[in-house]
Amino acid sequence: MAYQKYNPVLFFPEIAPGVDVDVTWASVAATFGVGWEFPLKNDWRIRPVGHVSLGHVTADASIIDFPLLPVNSGSADSVDGNLNALGLGASVAVFKEAQIGLWQAEYRLRQTFLEFHPIDEPQAGGAKASSNQTTLFSRHRYPLKDVRFFNLATLLVLDAGLVYYHGDAAKVLDTDWLATAGVGIEIDTSRAGIPSVQAGRIMLNGVIAEDFDGFSIGLGLRF
């Protein structure tokens, strides 16, 4: 399950100082997959999976006093949209988990394809969209013996990834690839009495693509 919210405020000082465009975009999605793991050589495994995804997207754009758009001075026009979509597809992943000295390492190569169709959206007509991407990812964890959080063991986490986008995803993001590298801390919660949760993690990641760069802060739970 996933929830995302995008809420930037864009400034155009070279056009009209003090003018801003506030855009909100949010989505919630649930994906269910069924597959099987097959062992390969040297502790590598392959995992083909079939996926069904159901999602809801909502968007709201409020444009205030922007001279290049047909709105009256001092007024605000809003554009709202909601969309429900069903996605079907599959993925195949090749991965390995290994212990290298004190380091816990994992390596993954994954190809995913999902095709989405609107649900009960007459205005969408026969619209559809595909999410097709190839992902390379690695993560390394190292125990920090002298660092504890609420008397819980902690690990240093380093990760790096490279994503290649194909089809509609590349058009929407206006890039064919995106690379990330991050550092963070993982807290072992397996003895904290939290049901099913093995660890919590906070990460700071740098992001770079063809025409942009930035950073992200992420929170995660490991089950």
mmCIF file of C-alpha atoms in Angstrom:
data_model
loop_
_atom_site.group_PDB
_atom_site.id
_atom_site.type_symbol
_atom_site.label_atom_id
_atom_site.label_comp_id
_atom_site.label_asym_id
_atom_site.label_seq_id
_atom_site.Cartn_x
_atom_site.Cartn_y
_atom_site.Cartn_z
ATOM 1 C CA MET A 1 0.000 0.000 0.000
ATOM 2 C CA ALA A 2 1.254 3.512 -0.739
ATOM 3 C CA TYR A 3 0.235 7.128 -0.198
ATOM 4 C CA GLN A 4 1.885 10.088 -1.933
ATOM 5 C CA LYS A 5 1.291 13.810 -1.708
ATOM 6 C CA TYR A 6 2.834 16.519 -3.880
ATOM 7 C CA ASN A 7 2.269 20.086 -2.726
ATOM 8 C CA PRO A 8 4.855 22.569 -4.046
ATOM 9 C CA VAL A 9 4.608 26.330 -4.281
ATOM 10 C CA LEU A 10 6.169 27.571 -7.529
ATOM 11 C CA PHE A 11 7.564 31.078 -7.793
ATOM 12 C CA PHE A 12 8.188 33.048 -11.007
ATOM 13 C CA PRO A 13 10.096 36.154 -9.843
ATOM 14 C CA GLU A 14 11.387 36.902 -13.340
ATOM 15 C CA ILE A 15 7.784 37.239 -14.612
ATOM 16 C CA ALA A 16 5.811 38.674 -11.695
ATOM 17 C CA PRO A 17 7.387 39.029 -8.257
ATOM 18 C CA GLY A 18 5.258 37.679 -5.434
ATOM 19 C CA VAL A 19 2.975 35.603 -7.688
ATOM 20 C CA ASP A 20 2.662 31.938 -6.794
ATOM 21 C CA VAL A 21 0.943 28.844 -8.168
ATOM 22 C CA ASP A 22 -0.158 26.314 -5.565
ATOM 23 C CA VAL A 23 -0.726 22.781 -6.873
ATOM 24 C CA THR A 24 -1.751 19.753 -4.818
ATOM 25 C CA TRP A 25 -1.616 16.206 -6.130
ATOM 26 C CA ALA A 26 -2.231 13.119 -4.018
ATOM 27 C CA SER A 27 -2.707 9.427 -4.623
ATOM 28 C CA VAL A 28 -3.436 6.304 -2.646
ATOM 29 C CA ALA A 29 -2.908 2.861 -4.154
ATOM 30 C CA ALA A 30 -2.954 -0.785 -3.158
ATOM 31 C CA THR A 31 -1.212 -3.517 -5.143
ATOM 32 C CA PHE A 32 -1.657 -7.255 -4.685
ATOM 33 C CA GLY A 33 0.749 -9.733 -6.210
ATOM 34 C CA VAL A 34 1.054 -13.502 -6.467
ATOM 35 C CA GLY A 35 4.245 -15.188 -7.567
ATOM 36 C CA TRP A 36 6.892 -17.755 -6.806
ATOM 37 C CA GLU A 37 10.594 -17.821 -5.964
ATOM 38 C CA PHE A 38 13.046 -20.082 -7.734
ATOM 39 C CA PRO A 39 16.648 -20.585 -6.554
ATOM 40 C CA LEU A 40 19.547 -19.803 -8.880
ATOM 41 C CA LYS A 41 23.309 -20.232 -8.435
ATOM 42 C CA ASN A 42 25.421 -18.499 -5.751
ATOM 43 C CA ASP A 43 22.421 -17.632 -3.528
ATOM 44 C CA TRP A 44 20.674 -15.638 -6.269
ATOM 45 C CA ARG A 45 16.914 -16.083 -6.633
ATOM 46 C CA ILE A 46 14.359 -15.177 -9.288
ATOM 47 C CA ARG A 47 10.812 -14.090 -8.469
ATOM 48 C CA PRO A 48 8.109 -13.693 -11.176
ATOM 49 C CA VAL A 49 4.920 -12.056 -9.858
ATOM 50 C CA GLY A 50 1.521 -11.148 -11.303
ATOM 51 C CA HIS A 51 0.034 -7.860 -10.017
ATOM 52 C CA VAL A 52 -3.367 -6.217 -9.603
ATOM 53 C CA SER A 53 -3.381 -2.555 -8.550
ATOM 54 C CA LEU A 54 -6.226 -0.245 -7.527
ATOM 55 C CA GLY A 55 -5.614 3.475 -7.108
ATOM 56 C CA HIS A 56 -7.262 6.845 -6.550
ATOM 57 C CA VAL A 57 -5.726 10.143 -7.632
ATOM 58 C CA THR A 58 -6.965 13.601 -6.691
ATOM 59 C CA ALA A 59 -5.658 16.937 -7.931
ATOM 60 C CA ASP A 60 -6.403 20.535 -7.053
ATOM 61 C CA ALA A 61 -4.777 23.578 -8.665
ATOM 62 C CA SER A 62 -5.330 27.082 -7.355
ATOM 63 C CA ILE A 63 -3.893 29.858 -9.523
ATOM 64 C CA ILE A 64 -3.780 33.238 -7.811
ATOM 65 C CA ASP A 65 -3.268 36.547 -9.633
ATOM 66 C CA PHE A 66 -1.124 35.032 -12.416
ATOM 67 C CA PRO A 67 -0.942 37.494 -15.333
ATOM 68 C CA LEU A 68 -0.258 34.903 -18.055
ATOM 69 C CA LEU A 69 -3.500 33.019 -17.384
ATOM 70 C CA PRO A 70 -7.084 34.258 -17.991
ATOM 71 C CA VAL A 71 -8.079 35.035 -14.398
ATOM 72 C CA ASN A 72 -9.270 38.340 -13.000
ATOM 73 C CA SER A 73 -7.017 40.327 -10.709
ATOM 74 C CA GLY A 74 -7.542 39.382 -7.089
ATOM 75 C CA SER A 75 -9.585 36.269 -7.953
ATOM 76 C CA ALA A 76 -8.743 32.596 -7.709
ATOM 77 C CA ASP A 77 -9.835 29.865 -10.125
ATOM 78 C CA SER A 78 -9.498 26.260 -9.039
ATOM 79 C CA VAL A 79 -9.269 23.123 -11.121
ATOM 80 C CA ASP A 80 -10.258 19.883 -9.394
ATOM 81 C CA GLY A 81 -9.973 16.327 -10.641
ATOM 82 C CA ASN A 82 -10.399 12.822 -9.294
ATOM 83 C CA LEU A 83 -9.614 9.555 -11.004
ATOM 84 C CA ASN A 84 -9.990 5.901 -10.049
ATOM 85 C CA ALA A 85 -7.925 3.376 -11.975
ATOM 86 C CA LEU A 86 -7.324 -0.365 -12.137
ATOM 87 C CA GLY A 87 -3.947 -1.743 -13.138
ATOM 88 C CA LEU A 88 -2.916 -5.214 -14.300
ATOM 89 C CA GLY A 89 0.592 -6.417 -14.980
ATOM 90 C CA ALA A 90 3.581 -8.429 -13.864
ATOM 91 C CA SER A 91 7.141 -8.151 -12.663
ATOM 92 C CA VAL A 92 10.215 -10.323 -12.548
ATOM 93 C CA ALA A 93 13.025 -9.772 -10.057
ATOM 94 C CA VAL A 94 16.467 -11.296 -9.656
ATOM 95 C CA PHE A 95 17.934 -10.694 -6.202
ATOM 96 C CA LYS A 96 20.483 -11.795 -3.636
ATOM 97 C CA GLU A 97 20.849 -11.280 0.115
ATOM 98 C CA ALA A 98 24.312 -11.867 1.561
ATOM 99 C CA GLN A 99 26.425 -11.403 4.683
ATOM 100 C CA ILE A 100 29.806 -9.776 3.942
ATOM 101 C CA GLY A 101 31.700 -9.605 7.224
ATOM 102 C CA LEU A 102 29.525 -7.421 9.488
ATOM 103 C CA TRP A 103 27.713 -5.951 6.470
ATOM 104 C CA GLN A 104 24.224 -7.187 5.514
ATOM 105 C CA ALA A 105 23.898 -6.726 1.750
ATOM 106 C CA GLU A 106 21.100 -7.041 -0.776
ATOM 107 C CA TYR A 107 21.115 -6.608 -4.552
ATOM 108 C CA ARG A 108 18.075 -6.454 -6.823
ATOM 109 C CA LEU A 109 17.307 -6.202 -10.538
ATOM 110 C CA ARG A 110 13.600 -5.846 -11.323
ATOM 111 C CA GLN A 111 11.491 -5.312 -14.431
ATOM 112 C CA THR A 112 7.890 -4.179 -13.851
ATOM 113 C CA PHE A 113 5.010 -3.552 -16.243
ATOM 114 C CA LEU A 114 1.517 -2.355 -15.230
ATOM 115 C CA GLU A 115 -1.221 -1.039 -17.509
ATOM 116 C CA PHE A 116 -3.868 1.199 -15.916
ATOM 117 C CA HIS A 117 -7.442 1.806 -17.085
ATOM 118 C CA PRO A 118 -9.918 4.337 -15.615
ATOM 119 C CA ILE A 119 -12.845 2.954 -13.594
ATOM 120 C CA ASP A 120 -16.280 4.498 -14.185
ATOM 121 C CA GLU A 121 -14.805 7.662 -15.682
ATOM 122 C CA PRO A 122 -16.913 8.552 -18.800
ATOM 123 C CA GLN A 123 -14.832 11.631 -19.598
ATOM 124 C CA ALA A 124 -11.686 9.508 -19.832
ATOM 125 C CA GLY A 125 -12.998 7.607 -22.859
ATOM 126 C CA GLY A 126 -10.607 4.841 -23.847
ATOM 127 C CA ALA A 127 -7.655 6.372 -22.011
ATOM 128 C CA LYS A 128 -5.007 4.110 -20.553
ATOM 129 C CA ALA A 129 -1.500 4.467 -19.170
ATOM 130 C CA SER A 130 1.411 2.107 -18.660
ATOM 131 C CA SER A 131 4.021 1.988 -15.917
ATOM 132 C CA ASN A 132 7.067 0.216 -17.302
ATOM 133 C CA GLN A 133 10.394 0.452 -15.522
ATOM 134 C CA THR A 134 13.681 -1.354 -14.916
ATOM 135 C CA THR A 135 15.218 -0.981 -11.459
ATOM 136 C CA LEU A 136 18.730 -1.702 -10.188
ATOM 137 C CA PHE A 137 19.059 -1.423 -6.414
ATOM 138 C CA SER A 138 21.522 -2.251 -3.635
ATOM 139 C CA ARG A 139 21.417 -1.710 0.130
ATOM 140 C CA HIS A 140 24.040 -2.336 2.799
ATOM 141 C CA ARG A 141 23.492 -2.342 6.578
ATOM 142 C CA TYR A 142 26.223 -2.140 9.230
ATOM 143 C CA PRO A 143 25.595 -2.581 12.996
ATOM 144 C CA LEU A 144 26.477 0.482 15.125
ATOM 145 C CA LYS A 145 27.552 -1.159 18.374
ATOM 146 C CA ASP A 146 28.031 2.103 20.292
ATOM 147 C CA VAL A 147 24.817 3.785 19.103
ATOM 148 C CA ARG A 148 21.461 2.848 20.627
ATOM 149 C CA PHE A 149 18.024 4.448 20.391
ATOM 150 C CA PHE A 150 15.776 3.881 23.428
ATOM 151 C CA ASN A 151 18.136 0.996 24.189
ATOM 152 C CA LEU A 152 17.388 -0.543 20.770
ATOM 153 C CA ALA A 153 20.141 -1.639 18.410
ATOM 154 C CA THR A 154 20.808 0.563 15.358
ATOM 155 C CA LEU A 155 22.354 0.010 11.949
ATOM 156 C CA LEU A 156 23.959 2.353 9.446
ATOM 157 C CA VAL A 157 22.177 2.020 6.090
ATOM 158 C CA LEU A 158 23.648 2.878 2.693
ATOM 159 C CA ASP A 159 21.682 2.389 -0.510
ATOM 160 C CA ALA A 160 21.873 3.263 -4.185
ATOM 161 C CA GLY A 161 19.521 2.758 -7.099
ATOM 162 C CA LEU A 162 19.083 3.392 -10.801
ATOM 163 C CA VAL A 163 15.678 3.374 -12.509
ATOM 164 C CA TYR A 164 15.085 3.323 -16.269
ATOM 165 C CA TYR A 165 11.607 4.486 -17.319
ATOM 166 C CA HIS A 166 9.912 3.315 -20.503
ATOM 167 C CA GLY A 167 6.749 4.447 -22.290
ATOM 168 C CA ASP A 168 4.243 6.675 -20.493
ATOM 169 C CA ALA A 169 6.285 6.941 -17.296
ATOM 170 C CA ALA A 170 9.207 8.482 -19.210
ATOM 171 C CA LYS A 171 6.870 11.017 -20.883
ATOM 172 C CA VAL A 172 5.240 12.094 -17.618
ATOM 173 C CA LEU A 173 8.516 12.462 -15.723
ATOM 174 C CA ASP A 174 10.310 13.919 -18.757
ATOM 175 C CA THR A 175 13.312 11.705 -18.120
ATOM 176 C CA ASP A 176 14.409 8.216 -19.169
ATOM 177 C CA TRP A 177 16.330 7.521 -15.973
ATOM 178 C CA LEU A 178 16.690 8.519 -12.343
ATOM 179 C CA ALA A 179 19.522 7.716 -9.920
ATOM 180 C CA THR A 180 19.492 7.875 -6.128
ATOM 181 C CA ALA A 181 22.026 7.409 -3.329
ATOM 182 C CA GLY A 182 21.186 7.581 0.350
ATOM 183 C CA VAL A 183 22.355 7.247 3.926
ATOM 184 C CA GLY A 184 20.255 6.590 7.001
ATOM 185 C CA ILE A 185 19.691 4.824 10.290
ATOM 186 C CA GLU A 186 17.697 1.657 10.916
ATOM 187 C CA ILE A 187 16.381 0.861 14.401
ATOM 188 C CA ASP A 188 15.848 -2.778 15.364
ATOM 189 C CA THR A 189 12.333 -2.929 16.837
ATOM 190 C CA SER A 190 12.007 -6.727 16.896
ATOM 191 C CA ARG A 191 12.263 -6.721 20.718
ATOM 192 C CA ALA A 192 10.154 -3.588 21.270
ATOM 193 C CA GLY A 193 6.836 -5.419 21.290
ATOM 194 C CA ILE A 194 5.523 -3.879 18.052
ATOM 195 C CA PRO A 195 3.541 -6.628 16.280
ATOM 196 C CA SER A 196 5.179 -7.915 13.065
ATOM 197 C CA VAL A 197 7.505 -4.879 12.714
ATOM 198 C CA GLN A 198 11.175 -5.869 12.640
ATOM 199 C CA ALA A 199 12.743 -2.445 12.090
ATOM 200 C CA GLY A 200 12.085 1.227 11.356
ATOM 201 C CA ARG A 201 14.264 3.280 9.018
ATOM 202 C CA ILE A 202 14.819 6.943 8.132
ATOM 203 C CA MET A 203 16.775 7.808 4.977
ATOM 204 C CA LEU A 204 18.161 10.932 3.340
ATOM 205 C CA ASN A 205 18.512 10.418 -0.420
ATOM 206 C CA GLY A 206 20.023 12.503 -3.179
ATOM 207 C CA VAL A 207 18.270 12.288 -6.550
ATOM 208 C CA ILE A 208 19.557 13.102 -10.031
ATOM 209 C CA ALA A 209 17.971 12.722 -13.491
ATOM 210 C CA GLU A 210 18.468 14.131 -16.992
ATOM 211 C CA ASP A 211 17.199 17.654 -16.324
ATOM 212 C CA PHE A 212 16.762 17.938 -12.561
ATOM 213 C CA ASP A 213 18.175 16.982 -9.191
ATOM 214 C CA GLY A 214 17.026 17.142 -5.591
ATOM 215 C CA PHE A 215 16.708 15.185 -2.388
ATOM 216 C CA SER A 216 14.134 13.207 -0.442
ATOM 217 C CA ILE A 217 13.587 12.144 3.160
ATOM 218 C CA GLY A 218 11.948 8.768 3.590
ATOM 219 C CA LEU A 219 10.506 6.750 6.469
ATOM 220 C CA GLY A 220 10.050 2.998 6.224
ATOM 221 C CA LEU A 221 9.101 -0.087 8.199
ATOM 222 C CA ARG A 222 10.498 -3.573 7.670
ATOM 223 C CA PHE A 223 8.190 -6.512 8.349
#
